[in-house]
């Protein structure tokens, strides 16, 4: 789904690159927040820098400043976006105490993940307050600093910032105020504060030789029944990654419900839309992704100047690892998804991994998440799982709470595998784009009592160095070999026991490359995003025709053009054939299109499928329903299934879905 897709590609609380993380300044904040009136009263203690000053959100104002215990002069020194710059007259090193406050903007419920990616204003309301690190709601002492925050809230509210809970006072019987103190000892680049009408649930997990791990959920009463499951799964993910990588680097982890449809990973917590938290797959995948960011992103900081590797490694070790555990087919589907998304990125936007910083738009995500994850897969294929894991552990041990780059990753994997990986990392990290590799000749002959197969591959210039998997098909049997290539045209010879029939290039999609059309199965997204979609409404029943048109308006992002069935081949824009079963079947016969696929026949109240067509012919998708109500039921769910080739629905509920297999063309072997 749209909000979910945005969630799945979360944003780690971005840490600015900093060369050294030695001793950092400390900030102490005492906060009193009243979400109903949106009033924030704050007191900050910090050490003055050389030219003391800071930015503060425009609705907040400084009331008094003291330096080493005496009143100090201060003034407004200009504007910076939505913030006012304040200057303080104090010597460097003076102990400053700054009293400030004001009324925060109301929570903007129209914000979604995309909107929330930029700098946000601090926002408050009874249903939820979010004061993001980018919101200039406190005087920042430096780019990186550690902090201690004491938060006071009305009795019915709870709140938190990333860090260790060091003190907490829960008011009795709803009177008085809630108070909690959090400390963050590691260098941080900002403080995100969240509050809301939360019910807090907690699970303490004992740890050998360390304080127990405090797991919490901050959920609204409506989703509070989900808390136990989230606590259990958080504990499970933390235990799993601690064992795999190295001990969890913090002593707390919280899942915090947001009134906004966002999904953010921050150290020690994740902030997720309350509606999103209800979805079962969030616990099964996205939660693990966010937990893992406590190692990659918030435990080791990516060096943004040379490329953010943390999303790729997190995607590979979380989302992709779960698919691998599910089945080989599920893992292949995810690899196909990465390659297919990438195939849709215009060449000009295909940046290198070295240039990836964060997910600003779809093209960046296809590279920074998809390509980066595939690079880790290719690396593991090359050096083997044991060396890959040794490298991951060594990298964690060496770089914990430090800024690390792709070069540091390379060094860790080189040591772990005993191999030089300079060429591998250079071509995949520094270079933009992907190789385009093809089989141009496959010829076999009887030789030496067996058979020899000569295979010639070509790739675009400048050539990549690749190990290309080749499937050799002989009758009903098939085996996979590989060819090492480094030139634009290269021939290899295989010795075989039987005369082969055909060969296929990388049918399992383990290579980052430009997918040819025959490995790109048609999916509904091609219809959803089509610039000039065409609509063929079959049948004459007015209520069905109206439901069909309404559904098409919901599905397509551009308004469709209604055409007669006979006009299908007079254009190559994607077309949707839609109607009731009998009318659709008749139209398919009339158009010479294949009938409803066997995988869907008789399943549910409506079926949707795409049809693979020869090059140059208009892509066709079909929606076939039992009655007008079954068509109406699709209007809400169908647009969310862009990644599928076929589905069956019972009412609004998808009961079958999938992507057509597209193993690639079998190149016949000539004899
Ligand atoms: Zn992420």
JSON list of C-alpha atoms in Angstrom, two decimals, residues 498-601:
[
{"chain": "A", "resi": 498, "resn": "UNK", "atom": "CA", "xyz": [24.62, -35.13, -22.92]},
{"chain": "A", "resi": 499, "resn": "UNK", "atom": "CA", "xyz": [23.74, -32.92, -25.86]},
{"chain": "A", "resi": 500, "resn": "UNK", "atom": "CA", "xyz": [22.11, -29.78, -24.39]},
{"chain": "A", "resi": 501, "resn": "UNK", "atom": "CA", "xyz": [18.90, -28.28, -25.80]},
{"chain": "A", "resi": 502, "resn": "UNK", "atom": "CA", "xyz": [19.09, -24.71, -24.56]},
{"chain": "A", "resi": 503, "resn": "UNK", "atom": "CA", "xyz": [20.67, -22.23, -22.16]},
{"chain": "A", "resi": 504, "resn": "UNK", "atom": "CA", "xyz": [19.34, -19.44, -19.97]},
{"chain": "A", "resi": 505, "resn": "UNK", "atom": "CA", "xyz": [21.22, -16.53, -18.47]},
{"chain": "A", "resi": 506, "resn": "UNK", "atom": "CA", "xyz": [20.87, -16.01, -14.70]},
{"chain": "A", "resi": 507, "resn": "UNK", "atom": "CA", "xyz": [17.34, -17.45, -14.40]},
{"chain": "A", "resi": 508, "resn": "UNK", "atom": "CA", "xyz": [17.45, -17.08, -10.61]},
{"chain": "A", "resi": 509, "resn": "UNK", "atom": "CA", "xyz": [18.24, -13.34, -10.85]},
{"chain": "A", "resi": 510, "resn": "UNK", "atom": "CA", "xyz": [21.31, -13.33, -8.59]},
{"chain": "A", "resi": 511, "resn": "UNK", "atom": "CA", "xyz": [23.12, -10.72, -10.67]},
{"chain": "A", "resi": 512, "resn": "UNK", "atom": "CA", "xyz": [22.51, -6.96, -10.62]},
{"chain": "A", "resi": 513, "resn": "UNK", "atom": "CA", "xyz": [21.82, -6.25, -14.29]},
{"chain": "A", "resi": 514, "resn": "UNK", "atom": "CA", "xyz": [19.41, -4.70, -16.74]},
{"chain": "A", "resi": 515, "resn": "UNK", "atom": "CA", "xyz": [16.58, -7.19, -17.10]},
{"chain": "A", "resi": 516, "resn": "UNK", "atom": "CA", "xyz": [15.45, -7.96, -20.64]},
{"chain": "A", "resi": 517, "resn": "UNK", "atom": "CA", "xyz": [11.75, -7.80, -21.35]},
{"chain": "A", "resi": 518, "resn": "UNK", "atom": "CA", "xyz": [11.35, -11.57, -21.22]},
{"chain": "A", "resi": 519, "resn": "UNK", "atom": "CA", "xyz": [12.38, -11.53, -17.55]},
{"chain": "A", "resi": 520, "resn": "UNK", "atom": "CA", "xyz": [10.02, -8.70, -16.67]},
{"chain": "A", "resi": 521, "resn": "UNK", "atom": "CA", "xyz": [6.57, -10.18, -16.03]},
{"chain": "A", "resi": 522, "resn": "UNK", "atom": "CA", "xyz": [3.72, -7.69, -16.53]},
{"chain": "A", "resi": 523, "resn": "UNK", "atom": "CA", "xyz": [2.45, -6.31, -13.20]},
{"chain": "A", "resi": 524, "resn": "UNK", "atom": "CA", "xyz": [-0.49, -4.04, -12.44]},
{"chain": "A", "resi": 525, "resn": "UNK", "atom": "CA", "xyz": [1.80, -1.08, -11.68]},
{"chain": "A", "resi": 526, "resn": "UNK", "atom": "CA", "xyz": [2.32, -0.69, -15.46]},
{"chain": "A", "resi": 527, "resn": "UNK", "atom": "CA", "xyz": [-1.43, 0.00, -15.73]},
{"chain": "A", "resi": 528, "resn": "UNK", "atom": "CA", "xyz": [-1.65, 2.13, -12.58]},
{"chain": "A", "resi": 529, "resn": "UNK", "atom": "CA", "xyz": [1.17, 4.44, -13.76]},
{"chain": "A", "resi": 530, "resn": "UNK", "atom": "CA", "xyz": [0.28, 4.41, -17.48]},
{"chain": "A", "resi": 531, "resn": "UNK", "atom": "CA", "xyz": [0.27, 7.89, -19.06]},
{"chain": "A", "resi": 532, "resn": "UNK", "atom": "CA", "xyz": [-2.59, 7.16, -21.47]},
{"chain": "A", "resi": 533, "resn": "UNK", "atom": "CA", "xyz": [-4.47, 4.10, -20.17]},
{"chain": "A", "resi": 534, "resn": "UNK", "atom": "CA", "xyz": [-7.33, 2.67, -22.25]},
{"chain": "A", "resi": 535, "resn": "UNK", "atom": "CA", "xyz": [-10.48, 1.09, -20.96]},
{"chain": "A", "resi": 536, "resn": "UNK", "atom": "CA", "xyz": [-12.68, -1.55, -22.55]},
{"chain": "A", "resi": 537, "resn": "UNK", "atom": "CA", "xyz": [-15.92, -1.98, -20.59]},
{"chain": "A", "resi": 538, "resn": "UNK", "atom": "CA", "xyz": [-17.64, -5.21, -21.65]},
{"chain": "A", "resi": 539, "resn": "UNK", "atom": "CA", "xyz": [-21.37, -5.93, -21.37]},
{"chain": "A", "resi": 540, "resn": "UNK", "atom": "CA", "xyz": [-24.33, -3.61, -21.24]},
{"chain": "A", "resi": 541, "resn": "UNK", "atom": "CA", "xyz": [-25.67, -3.87, -17.68]},
{"chain": "A", "resi": 542, "resn": "UNK", "atom": "CA", "xyz": [-25.76, -0.25, -16.46]},
{"chain": "A", "resi": 543, "resn": "UNK", "atom": "CA", "xyz": [-24.87, -0.93, -12.81]},
{"chain": "A", "resi": 544, "resn": "UNK", "atom": "CA", "xyz": [-21.96, -3.18, -13.76]},
{"chain": "A", "resi": 545, "resn": "UNK", "atom": "CA", "xyz": [-20.74, -0.67, -16.35]},
{"chain": "A", "resi": 546, "resn": "UNK", "atom": "CA", "xyz": [-20.87, 2.11, -13.80]},
{"chain": "A", "resi": 547, "resn": "UNK", "atom": "CA", "xyz": [-19.01, 0.07, -11.18]},
{"chain": "A", "resi": 548, "resn": "UNK", "atom": "CA", "xyz": [-16.41, -0.85, -13.82]},
{"chain": "A", "resi": 549, "resn": "UNK", "atom": "CA", "xyz": [-15.83, 2.78, -14.74]},
{"chain": "A", "resi": 550, "resn": "UNK", "atom": "CA", "xyz": [-15.58, 3.84, -11.09]},
{"chain": "A", "resi": 551, "resn": "UNK", "atom": "CA", "xyz": [-13.04, 1.09, -10.42]},
{"chain": "A", "resi": 552, "resn": "UNK", "atom": "CA", "xyz": [-10.95, 2.16, -13.43]},
{"chain": "A", "resi": 553, "resn": "UNK", "atom": "CA", "xyz": [-10.94, 5.77, -12.19]},
{"chain": "A", "resi": 554, "resn": "UNK", "atom": "CA", "xyz": [-9.64, 4.58, -8.84]},
{"chain": "A", "resi": 555, "resn": "UNK", "atom": "CA", "xyz": [-7.03, 2.27, -10.33]},
{"chain": "A", "resi": 556, "resn": "UNK", "atom": "CA", "xyz": [-5.38, 4.50, -12.93]},
{"chain": "A", "resi": 557, "resn": "UNK", "atom": "CA", "xyz": [-3.40, 7.55, -11.90]},
{"chain": "A", "resi": 558, "resn": "UNK", "atom": "CA", "xyz": [-4.22, 9.20, -15.27]},
{"chain": "A", "resi": 559, "resn": "UNK", "atom": "CA", "xyz": [-7.82, 9.32, -16.48]},
{"chain": "A", "resi": 560, "resn": "UNK", "atom": "CA", "xyz": [-8.48, 6.38, -18.85]},
{"chain": "A", "resi": 561, "resn": "UNK", "atom": "CA", "xyz": [-9.85, 6.71, -22.37]},
{"chain": "A", "resi": 562, "resn": "UNK", "atom": "CA", "xyz": [-12.78, 4.41, -23.07]},
{"chain": "A", "resi": 563, "resn": "UNK", "atom": "CA", "xyz": [-12.46, 2.51, -26.35]},
{"chain": "A", "resi": 564, "resn": "UNK", "atom": "CA", "xyz": [-14.37, -0.17, -28.23]},
{"chain": "A", "resi": 565, "resn": "UNK", "atom": "CA", "xyz": [-12.95, -3.68, -28.02]},
{"chain": "A", "resi": 566, "resn": "UNK", "atom": "CA", "xyz": [-12.19, -3.63, -31.73]},
{"chain": "A", "resi": 567, "resn": "UNK", "atom": "CA", "xyz": [-9.86, -0.63, -31.24]},
{"chain": "A", "resi": 568, "resn": "UNK", "atom": "CA", "xyz": [-7.48, -2.54, -28.94]},
{"chain": "A", "resi": 569, "resn": "UNK", "atom": "CA", "xyz": [-4.74, -3.10, -31.52]},
{"chain": "A", "resi": 570, "resn": "UNK", "atom": "CA", "xyz": [-4.96, 0.46, -32.85]},
{"chain": "A", "resi": 571, "resn": "UNK", "atom": "CA", "xyz": [-2.62, 1.74, -30.15]},
{"chain": "A", "resi": 572, "resn": "UNK", "atom": "CA", "xyz": [0.03, 0.49, -27.79]},
{"chain": "A", "resi": 573, "resn": "UNK", "atom": "CA", "xyz": [-1.04, 2.16, -24.52]},
{"chain": "A", "resi": 574, "resn": "UNK", "atom": "CA", "xyz": [-1.93, -0.31, -21.76]},
{"chain": "A", "resi": 575, "resn": "UNK", "atom": "CA", "xyz": [-5.56, -1.43, -21.91]},
{"chain": "A", "resi": 576, "resn": "UNK", "atom": "CA", "xyz": [-7.88, -2.78, -19.22]},
{"chain": "A", "resi": 577, "resn": "UNK", "atom": "CA", "xyz": [-10.69, -5.15, -20.18]},
{"chain": "A", "resi": 578, "resn": "UNK", "atom": "CA", "xyz": [-13.31, -5.05, -17.44]},
{"chain": "A", "resi": 579, "resn": "UNK", "atom": "CA", "xyz": [-16.78, -6.45, -16.81]},
{"chain": "A", "resi": 580, "resn": "UNK", "atom": "CA", "xyz": [-18.79, -9.44, -15.60]},
{"chain": "A", "resi": 581, "resn": "UNK", "atom": "CA", "xyz": [-17.59, -13.00, -16.18]},
{"chain": "A", "resi": 582, "resn": "UNK", "atom": "CA", "xyz": [-19.66, -13.91, -19.25]},
{"chain": "A", "resi": 583, "resn": "UNK", "atom": "CA", "xyz": [-19.07, -10.56, -20.99]},
{"chain": "A", "resi": 584, "resn": "UNK", "atom": "CA", "xyz": [-15.32, -10.62, -20.31]},
{"chain": "A", "resi": 585, "resn": "UNK", "atom": "CA", "xyz": [-15.00, -14.21, -21.56]},
{"chain": "A", "resi": 586, "resn": "UNK", "atom": "CA", "xyz": [-16.80, -13.27, -24.76]},
{"chain": "A", "resi": 587, "resn": "UNK", "atom": "CA", "xyz": [-14.57, -10.23, -25.28]},
{"chain": "A", "resi": 588, "resn": "UNK", "atom": "CA", "xyz": [-11.39, -12.26, -24.75]},
{"chain": "A", "resi": 589, "resn": "UNK", "atom": "CA", "xyz": [-12.47, -14.72, -27.47]},
{"chain": "A", "resi": 590, "resn": "UNK", "atom": "CA", "xyz": [-13.37, -11.86, -29.78]},
{"chain": "A", "resi": 591, "resn": "UNK", "atom": "CA", "xyz": [-9.98, -10.19, -29.22]},
{"chain": "A", "resi": 592, "resn": "UNK", "atom": "CA", "xyz": [-8.05, -13.43, -29.69]},
{"chain": "A", "resi": 593, "resn": "UNK", "atom": "CA", "xyz": [-6.69, -13.18, -26.13]},
{"chain": "A", "resi": 594, "resn": "UNK", "atom": "CA", "xyz": [-6.08, -16.20, -23.90]},
{"chain": "A", "resi": 595, "resn": "UNK", "atom": "CA", "xyz": [-8.88, -17.16, -21.46]},
{"chain": "A", "resi": 596, "resn": "UNK", "atom": "CA", "xyz": [-8.77, -16.71, -17.70]},
{"chain": "A", "resi": 597, "resn": "UNK", "atom": "CA", "xyz": [-5.62, -18.38, -16.32]},
{"chain": "A", "resi": 598, "resn": "UNK", "atom": "CA", "xyz": [-6.05, -21.71, -14.52]},
{"chain": "A", "resi": 599, "resn": "UNK", "atom": "CA", "xyz": [-4.57, -20.30, -11.29]},
{"chain": "A", "resi": 600, "resn": "UNK", "atom": "CA", "xyz": [-7.63, -18.04, -10.94]},
{"chain": "A", "resi": 601, "resn": "UNK", "atom": "CA", "xyz": [-10.48, -20.04, -12.48]}
]
